CSV table of C-alpha atoms and ligand atoms in Angstrom, one decimal:
chain,number,residue,atom,x,y,z
A,1,UNK,CA,143.4,-187.2,324.0
A,2,UNK,CA,144.7,-183.8,323.6
A,3,UNK,CA,140.8,-181.6,324.0
A,4,UNK,CA,141.4,-183.7,327.8
A,5,UNK,CA,145.0,-182.6,327.8
A,6,UNK,CA,144.2,-178.6,327.2
A,7,UNK,CA,141.6,-178.4,329.4
A,8,UNK,CA,144.0,-180.1,332.1
A,9,UNK,CA,146.6,-177.9,330.9
A,10,UNK,CA,144.1,-174.8,331.7
A,11,UNK,CA,143.6,-175.9,335.2
A,12,UNK,CA,146.6,-177.0,336.2
A,13,UNK,CA,147.8,-173.5,335.7
A,14,UNK,CA,144.7,-171.5,337.2
A,15,UNK,CA,145.0,-173.7,340.2
A,16,UNK,CA,148.3,-171.8,341.1
A,17,UNK,CA,146.6,-168.7,340.0
A,18,UNK,CA,144.3,-169.1,342.9
A,19,UNK,CA,146.8,-170.5,345.2
A,20,UNK,CA,149.0,-167.0,345.2
A,21,UNK,CA,146.0,-164.7,344.5
A,22,UNK,CA,146.0,-161.9,347.0
A,23,UNK,CA,148.7,-163.6,348.9
A,24,UNK,CA,152.4,-163.4,348.7
A,25,UNK,CA,154.5,-163.3,346.1
A,26,UNK,CA,157.9,-162.1,344.1
A,27,UNK,CA,157.1,-159.8,341.3
A,28,UNK,CA,159.9,-158.7,338.8
A,29,UNK,CA,159.6,-156.4,335.2
A,30,UNK,CA,160.5,-157.4,332.1
A,31,UNK,CA,160.9,-155.2,329.1
A,32,UNK,CA,159.1,-151.6,331.1
A,33,UNK,CA,158.5,-150.7,334.9
A,34,UNK,CA,155.3,-152.0,334.6
A,35,UNK,CA,155.5,-155.4,332.3
A,36,UNK,CA,155.5,-157.5,335.5
A,37,UNK,CA,155.5,-161.2,335.6
A,38,UNK,CA,155.2,-162.7,338.8
A,39,UNK,CA,156.2,-165.7,341.0
A,40,UNK,CA,152.8,-167.5,339.7
A,41,UNK,CA,153.4,-167.0,336.1
A,42,UNK,CA,155.7,-168.9,336.6
A,43,UNK,CA,154.7,-171.2,338.5
A,44,UNK,CA,151.6,-171.5,336.1
A,45,UNK,CA,153.7,-172.0,333.7
A,46,UNK,CA,156.0,-174.7,335.4
A,47,UNK,CA,152.4,-176.6,336.4
A,48,UNK,CA,151.3,-176.4,332.8
A,49,UNK,CA,154.2,-177.3,330.7
A,50,UNK,CA,155.0,-180.1,333.0
A,51,UNK,CA,151.5,-181.3,332.3
A,52,UNK,CA,151.5,-181.2,328.6
A,53,UNK,CA,154.8,-182.8,328.7
A,54,UNK,CA,153.9,-185.8,330.8
A,55,UNK,CA,151.6,-186.7,327.8
A,56,UNK,CA,152.8,-185.5,324.3
A,57,UNK,CA,156.7,-184.6,325.0
A,58,UNK,CA,157.0,-184.2,321.2
A,59,UNK,CA,154.9,-181.5,321.5
A,60,UNK,CA,156.3,-177.9,320.2
A,61,UNK,CA,155.7,-175.1,322.7
A,62,UNK,CA,155.8,-171.4,322.8
A,63,UNK,CA,155.6,-170.1,326.1
A,64,UNK,CA,155.5,-166.2,327.3
A,65,UNK,CA,158.1,-166.8,330.2
A,66,UNK,CA,160.1,-169.3,329.2
A,67,UNK,CA,160.1,-169.0,325.3
A,68,UNK,CA,160.3,-171.4,322.5
A,69,UNK,CA,161.1,-175.3,323.3
A,70,UNK,CA,161.4,-176.0,319.6
A,71,UNK,CA,160.6,-179.8,318.2
A,72,UNK,CA,159.9,-181.4,314.6
A,73,UNK,CA,156.1,-181.9,315.9
A,74,UNK,CA,153.4,-180.4,313.8
A,75,UNK,CA,151.9,-179.8,317.1
A,76,UNK,CA,152.5,-176.4,318.8
A,77,UNK,CA,150.9,-175.6,322.1
A,78,UNK,CA,151.2,-171.4,322.5
A,79,UNK,CA,150.9,-171.0,326.3
A,80,UNK,CA,150.2,-167.7,327.9
A,81,UNK,CA,150.4,-168.5,331.9
A,82,UNK,CA,148.5,-165.6,333.3
A,83,UNK,CA,146.7,-163.5,331.0
A,84,UNK,CA,146.5,-159.5,332.4
A,85,UNK,CA,149.5,-159.7,335.0
A,86,UNK,CA,149.0,-156.6,336.1
A,87,UNK,CA,145.6,-157.4,337.5
A,88,UNK,CA,146.7,-160.5,338.8
A,89,UNK,CA,149.3,-158.5,341.0
A,90,UNK,CA,146.8,-156.2,341.5
A,91,UNK,CA,144.2,-158.5,343.4
A,92,UNK,CA,142.1,-157.8,340.5
A,93,UNK,CA,140.1,-161.4,339.4
A,94,UNK,CA,140.2,-160.5,335.5
A,95,UNK,CA,142.9,-163.0,334.7
A,96,UNK,CA,143.2,-165.9,333.1
A,97,UNK,CA,144.8,-168.5,331.3
A,98,UNK,CA,145.3,-168.6,327.8
A,99,UNK,CA,145.8,-171.9,325.5
A,100,UNK,CA,145.8,-172.4,321.8
A,101,UNK,CA,146.8,-175.2,320.3
A,102,UNK,CA,148.3,-175.1,316.3
A,103,UNK,CA,148.6,-177.9,313.9
A,104,UNK,CA,150.3,-177.6,310.8
A,105,UNK,CA,150.2,-173.4,311.1
A,106,UNK,CA,146.8,-173.8,311.6
A,107,UNK,CA,145.1,-172.8,315.1
A,108,UNK,CA,142.5,-176.0,315.8
A,109,UNK,CA,141.7,-175.5,319.9
A,110,UNK,CA,141.8,-172.9,322.3
A,111,UNK,CA,141.1,-172.9,325.8
A,112,UNK,CA,140.6,-169.7,328.4
A,113,UNK,CA,140.5,-169.9,332.4
A,114,UNK,CA,139.5,-167.4,334.6
A,115,UNK,CA,139.1,-169.5,338.3
A,116,UNK,CA,138.0,-166.2,339.6
A,117,UNK,CA,134.7,-166.1,338.0
A,118,UNK,CA,134.7,-170.1,337.2
A,119,UNK,CA,134.7,-169.3,333.8
A,120,UNK,CA,136.0,-172.0,331.0
A,121,UNK,CA,135.8,-171.1,327.2
A,122,UNK,CA,137.0,-173.6,324.5
A,123,UNK,CA,136.8,-173.6,321.0
A,124,UNK,CA,137.9,-176.3,318.2
A,125,UNK,CA,138.0,-175.6,314.8
A,126,UNK,CA,134.9,-175.9,313.0
A,127,UNK,CA,132.9,-177.5,315.8
A,128,UNK,CA,132.2,-173.9,317.9
A,129,UNK,CA,132.9,-172.2,321.0
A,130,UNK,CA,131.6,-173.1,324.3
A,131,UNK,CA,131.8,-171.1,328.4
A,132,UNK,CA,131.7,-173.9,330.9
A,133,UNK,CA,129.7,-176.2,328.3
A,134,UNK,CA,127.3,-174.1,326.4
A,135,UNK,CA,127.3,-173.0,323.3
A,136,UNK,CA,128.4,-168.9,322.9
A,137,UNK,CA,127.4,-166.8,319.9
A,138,UNK,CA,128.8,-162.5,319.3
A,139,UNK,CA,126.5,-160.5,319.3
A,140,UNK,CA,124.2,-159.1,316.4
A,141,UNK,CA,124.4,-155.2,316.7
A,142,UNK,CA,125.2,-153.7,313.5
A,143,UNK,CA,125.6,-150.4,314.3
A,144,UNK,CA,129.6,-149.2,315.9
A,145,UNK,CA,128.0,-146.1,317.4
A,146,UNK,CA,125.5,-148.5,319.4
A,147,UNK,CA,128.3,-150.4,320.0
A,148,UNK,CA,130.2,-151.5,323.6
A,149,UNK,CA,134.0,-151.8,322.3
A,150,UNK,CA,137.3,-153.1,324.2
A,151,UNK,CA,140.7,-152.7,323.7
A,152,UNK,CA,143.9,-152.2,325.5
A,153,UNK,CA,147.0,-151.0,325.2
A,154,UNK,CA,150.7,-151.7,325.3
A,155,UNK,CA,153.5,-151.7,327.8
A,156,UNK,CA,155.1,-149.3,325.8
A,157,UNK,CA,153.0,-146.1,324.5
A,158,UNK,CA,152.7,-145.9,320.9
A,159,UNK,CA,152.9,-142.6,319.0
A,160,UNK,CA,152.2,-143.8,315.4
A,161,UNK,CA,149.4,-142.7,313.2
A,162,UNK,CA,146.3,-144.0,314.4
A,163,UNK,CA,147.6,-145.5,317.3
A,164,UNK,CA,145.9,-147.0,320.5
A,165,UNK,CA,145.2,-143.3,322.0
A,166,UNK,CA,144.5,-141.3,318.9
A,167,UNK,CA,141.7,-144.7,318.0
A,168,UNK,CA,140.3,-144.7,321.9
A,169,UNK,CA,139.9,-140.8,321.6
A,170,UNK,CA,138.0,-140.9,318.1
A,171,UNK,CA,135.6,-143.5,319.5
A,172,UNK,CA,135.2,-142.0,322.6
A,173,UNK,CA,134.7,-138.5,321.1
A,174,UNK,CA,131.9,-139.8,319.7
A,175,UNK,CA,130.5,-141.5,323.4
A,176,UNK,CA,131.2,-144.8,322.5
A,177,UNK,CA,132.2,-147.3,325.4
A,178,UNK,CA,135.4,-148.3,325.3
A,179,UNK,CA,135.9,-150.8,328.2
A,180,UNK,CA,139.8,-151.8,329.0
A,181,UNK,CA,140.1,-154.8,331.0
A,182,UNK,CA,143.3,-155.7,330.8
A,183,UNK,CA,143.1,-159.1,329.5
A,184,UNK,CA,143.3,-159.8,325.8
A,185,UNK,CA,142.2,-163.3,326.0
A,186,UNK,CA,139.3,-162.3,328.0
A,187,UNK,CA,138.4,-159.3,325.9
A,188,UNK,CA,138.3,-162.2,322.9
A,189,UNK,CA,136.5,-164.6,324.9
A,190,UNK,CA,134.0,-161.4,326.1
A,191,UNK,CA,133.6,-160.6,322.1
A,192,UNK,CA,133.0,-164.3,321.5
A,193,UNK,CA,130.1,-164.3,324.3
A,194,UNK,CA,128.6,-161.4,323.2
A,195,UNK,CA,129.2,-158.9,325.7
A,196,UNK,CA,131.5,-156.9,323.7
A,197,UNK,CA,130.9,-156.3,319.8
A,198,UNK,CA,134.1,-155.8,319.1
A,199,UNK,CA,137.7,-156.0,319.9
A,200,UNK,CA,141.0,-154.4,318.5
A,201,UNK,CA,144.5,-153.8,320.0
A,202,UNK,CA,147.6,-152.8,318.3
A,203,UNK,CA,150.3,-154.9,319.7
A,204,UNK,CA,149.8,-158.2,320.6
A,205,UNK,CA,152.2,-161.5,321.0
A,206,UNK,CA,151.1,-164.5,319.6
A,207,UNK,CA,149.9,-166.0,323.2
A,208,UNK,CA,147.8,-163.3,324.1
A,209,UNK,CA,145.0,-163.8,320.9
A,210,UNK,CA,146.0,-167.5,319.9
A,211,UNK,CA,143.2,-169.0,321.5
A,212,UNK,CA,140.5,-165.9,321.9
A,213,UNK,CA,141.0,-165.4,318.1
A,214,UNK,CA,139.5,-168.7,317.6
A,215,UNK,CA,137.1,-168.3,319.7
A,216,UNK,CA,135.8,-165.3,318.5
A,217,UNK,CA,135.4,-167.5,315.1
A,218,UNK,CA,134.0,-170.1,316.4
A,219,UNK,CA,131.3,-168.0,317.8
A,220,UNK,CA,130.5,-166.6,314.7
A,221,UNK,CA,132.8,-163.6,314.6
A,222,UNK,CA,135.5,-162.1,312.4
A,223,UNK,CA,139.0,-161.6,313.4
A,224,UNK,CA,141.5,-160.0,310.7
A,225,UNK,CA,144.8,-157.9,311.5
A,226,UNK,CA,144.5,-153.9,311.4
A,227,UNK,CA,144.5,-153.7,307.6
A,228,UNK,CA,141.7,-156.7,307.0
A,229,UNK,CA,143.8,-159.3,306.2
A,230,UNK,CA,143.5,-163.0,307.3
A,231,UNK,CA,145.1,-162.9,311.1
A,232,UNK,CA,148.2,-164.1,311.8
A,233,UNK,CA,148.8,-163.8,315.4
A,234,UNK,CA,152.3,-164.0,314.6
A,235,UNK,CA,152.0,-160.4,314.2
A,236,UNK,CA,151.2,-157.6,316.3
A,237,UNK,CA,147.2,-156.6,314.9
A,238,UNK,CA,143.5,-157.5,315.8
A,239,UNK,CA,140.7,-156.1,315.2
A,240,UNK,CA,138.1,-159.0,316.1
A,241,UNK,CA,134.1,-158.2,316.1
A,242,UNK,CA,130.9,-159.9,316.2
A,243,UNK,CA,131.3,-159.2,311.8
A,244,UNK,CA,128.4,-156.9,311.1
A,245,UNK,CA,130.3,-154.1,312.6
A,246,UNK,CA,134.4,-155.5,311.3
A,247,UNK,CA,134.0,-153.0,308.5
A,248,UNK,CA,133.4,-150.1,310.5
A,249,UNK,CA,136.2,-150.9,313.4
A,250,UNK,CA,138.2,-151.3,310.8
A,251,UNK,CA,137.8,-148.0,309.1
A,252,UNK,CA,137.8,-146.2,312.5
A,253,UNK,CA,141.4,-148.1,313.4
A,254,UNK,CA,143.2,-146.7,309.5
A,255,UNK,CA,141.8,-143.3,310.2
A,256,UNK,CA,138.6,-142.8,309.2
A,257,UNK,CA,135.8,-140.6,310.9
A,258,UNK,CA,132.6,-141.9,312.5
B,1,IPD,C1,148.4,-158.0,328.0
B,1,IPD,C2,147.5,-158.2,328.5
B,1,IPD,C3,146.9,-156.8,328.3
B,1,IPD,C4,147.0,-156.2,326.7
B,1,IPD,C5,148.6,-156.8,326.6
B,1,IPD,C6,149.4,-157.7,326.8
B,1,IPD,P1,149.8,-160.0,329.6
B,1,IPD,O1,149.0,-159.9,328.9
B,1,IPD,O2,146.4,-158.9,327.3
B,1,IPD,O3,145.4,-156.8,328.1
B,1,IPD,O4,147.1,-155.1,326.1
B,1,IPD,O5,149.1,-155.9,325.3
B,1,IPD,O6,150.6,-158.1,326.8
B,1,IPD,O7,151.2,-159.4,330.0
B,1,IPD,O8,149.4,-159.6,331.0
B,1,IPD,O9,150.4,-161.5,330.0
B,2,CA,CA1,149.3,-161.7,327.7
B,3,CA,CA1,151.2,-163.2,330.7
């Protein structure tokens, strides 16, 4: 039942993305001038929350634009109504709806839907990950020097030691391809699908990674924080890989050389 609701929820959200895409919609800034929220983010969020609450009125909801709708329930829905809002606002079809479902503190379900590529990702704890119903698996490359990586950058410049630009520079100086799609949820799903060998990012929020990190784990990959500890979506850093290059990427992110 909850699985069906999850799929319906990403679908009703995605319907709003397709309705507004390349049309006219209002855009506002949040934490900085380029941290945007559009009319479509709000419409997607409203449709998703309405659907979930019609079926599970007591569940806890954490959604990017609304914040927490707290309850005593053990089940929490973690919603990003559009991941990749800057892409969306510019008519770039690399964006999605992302929803994770946590039960007693453990992520049990996740789904990410990019309607513009007709790609629906789904993962269930212990049951694997799928793309449009077909099982997906991480890649098997075992050298970071031969890997294709992906990352993202925060809305505010992070000038810390081993920060986003320093790590990016080190990898690029070795001519390692590091893509930047602009949607952390899709970065994770594409890593789960074996398109990328690894993903890292320094400053994410729980709604960016809730569904995607489960996708990578269920596709056979490894996900940790930037120190290599067990991943927790309520802290900022993430390294998600096929498992084989994990320690190599972890070392680079922590100042190691290539
Ligand atoms: C952003 C995207 C981007 C990542 C940012 C996120 P939003 O989410 O996932 O790839 O680099 O850190 O905030 O704002 O488009 O929902
Ligand atoms: Ca996001
Ligand atoms: Ca968002």
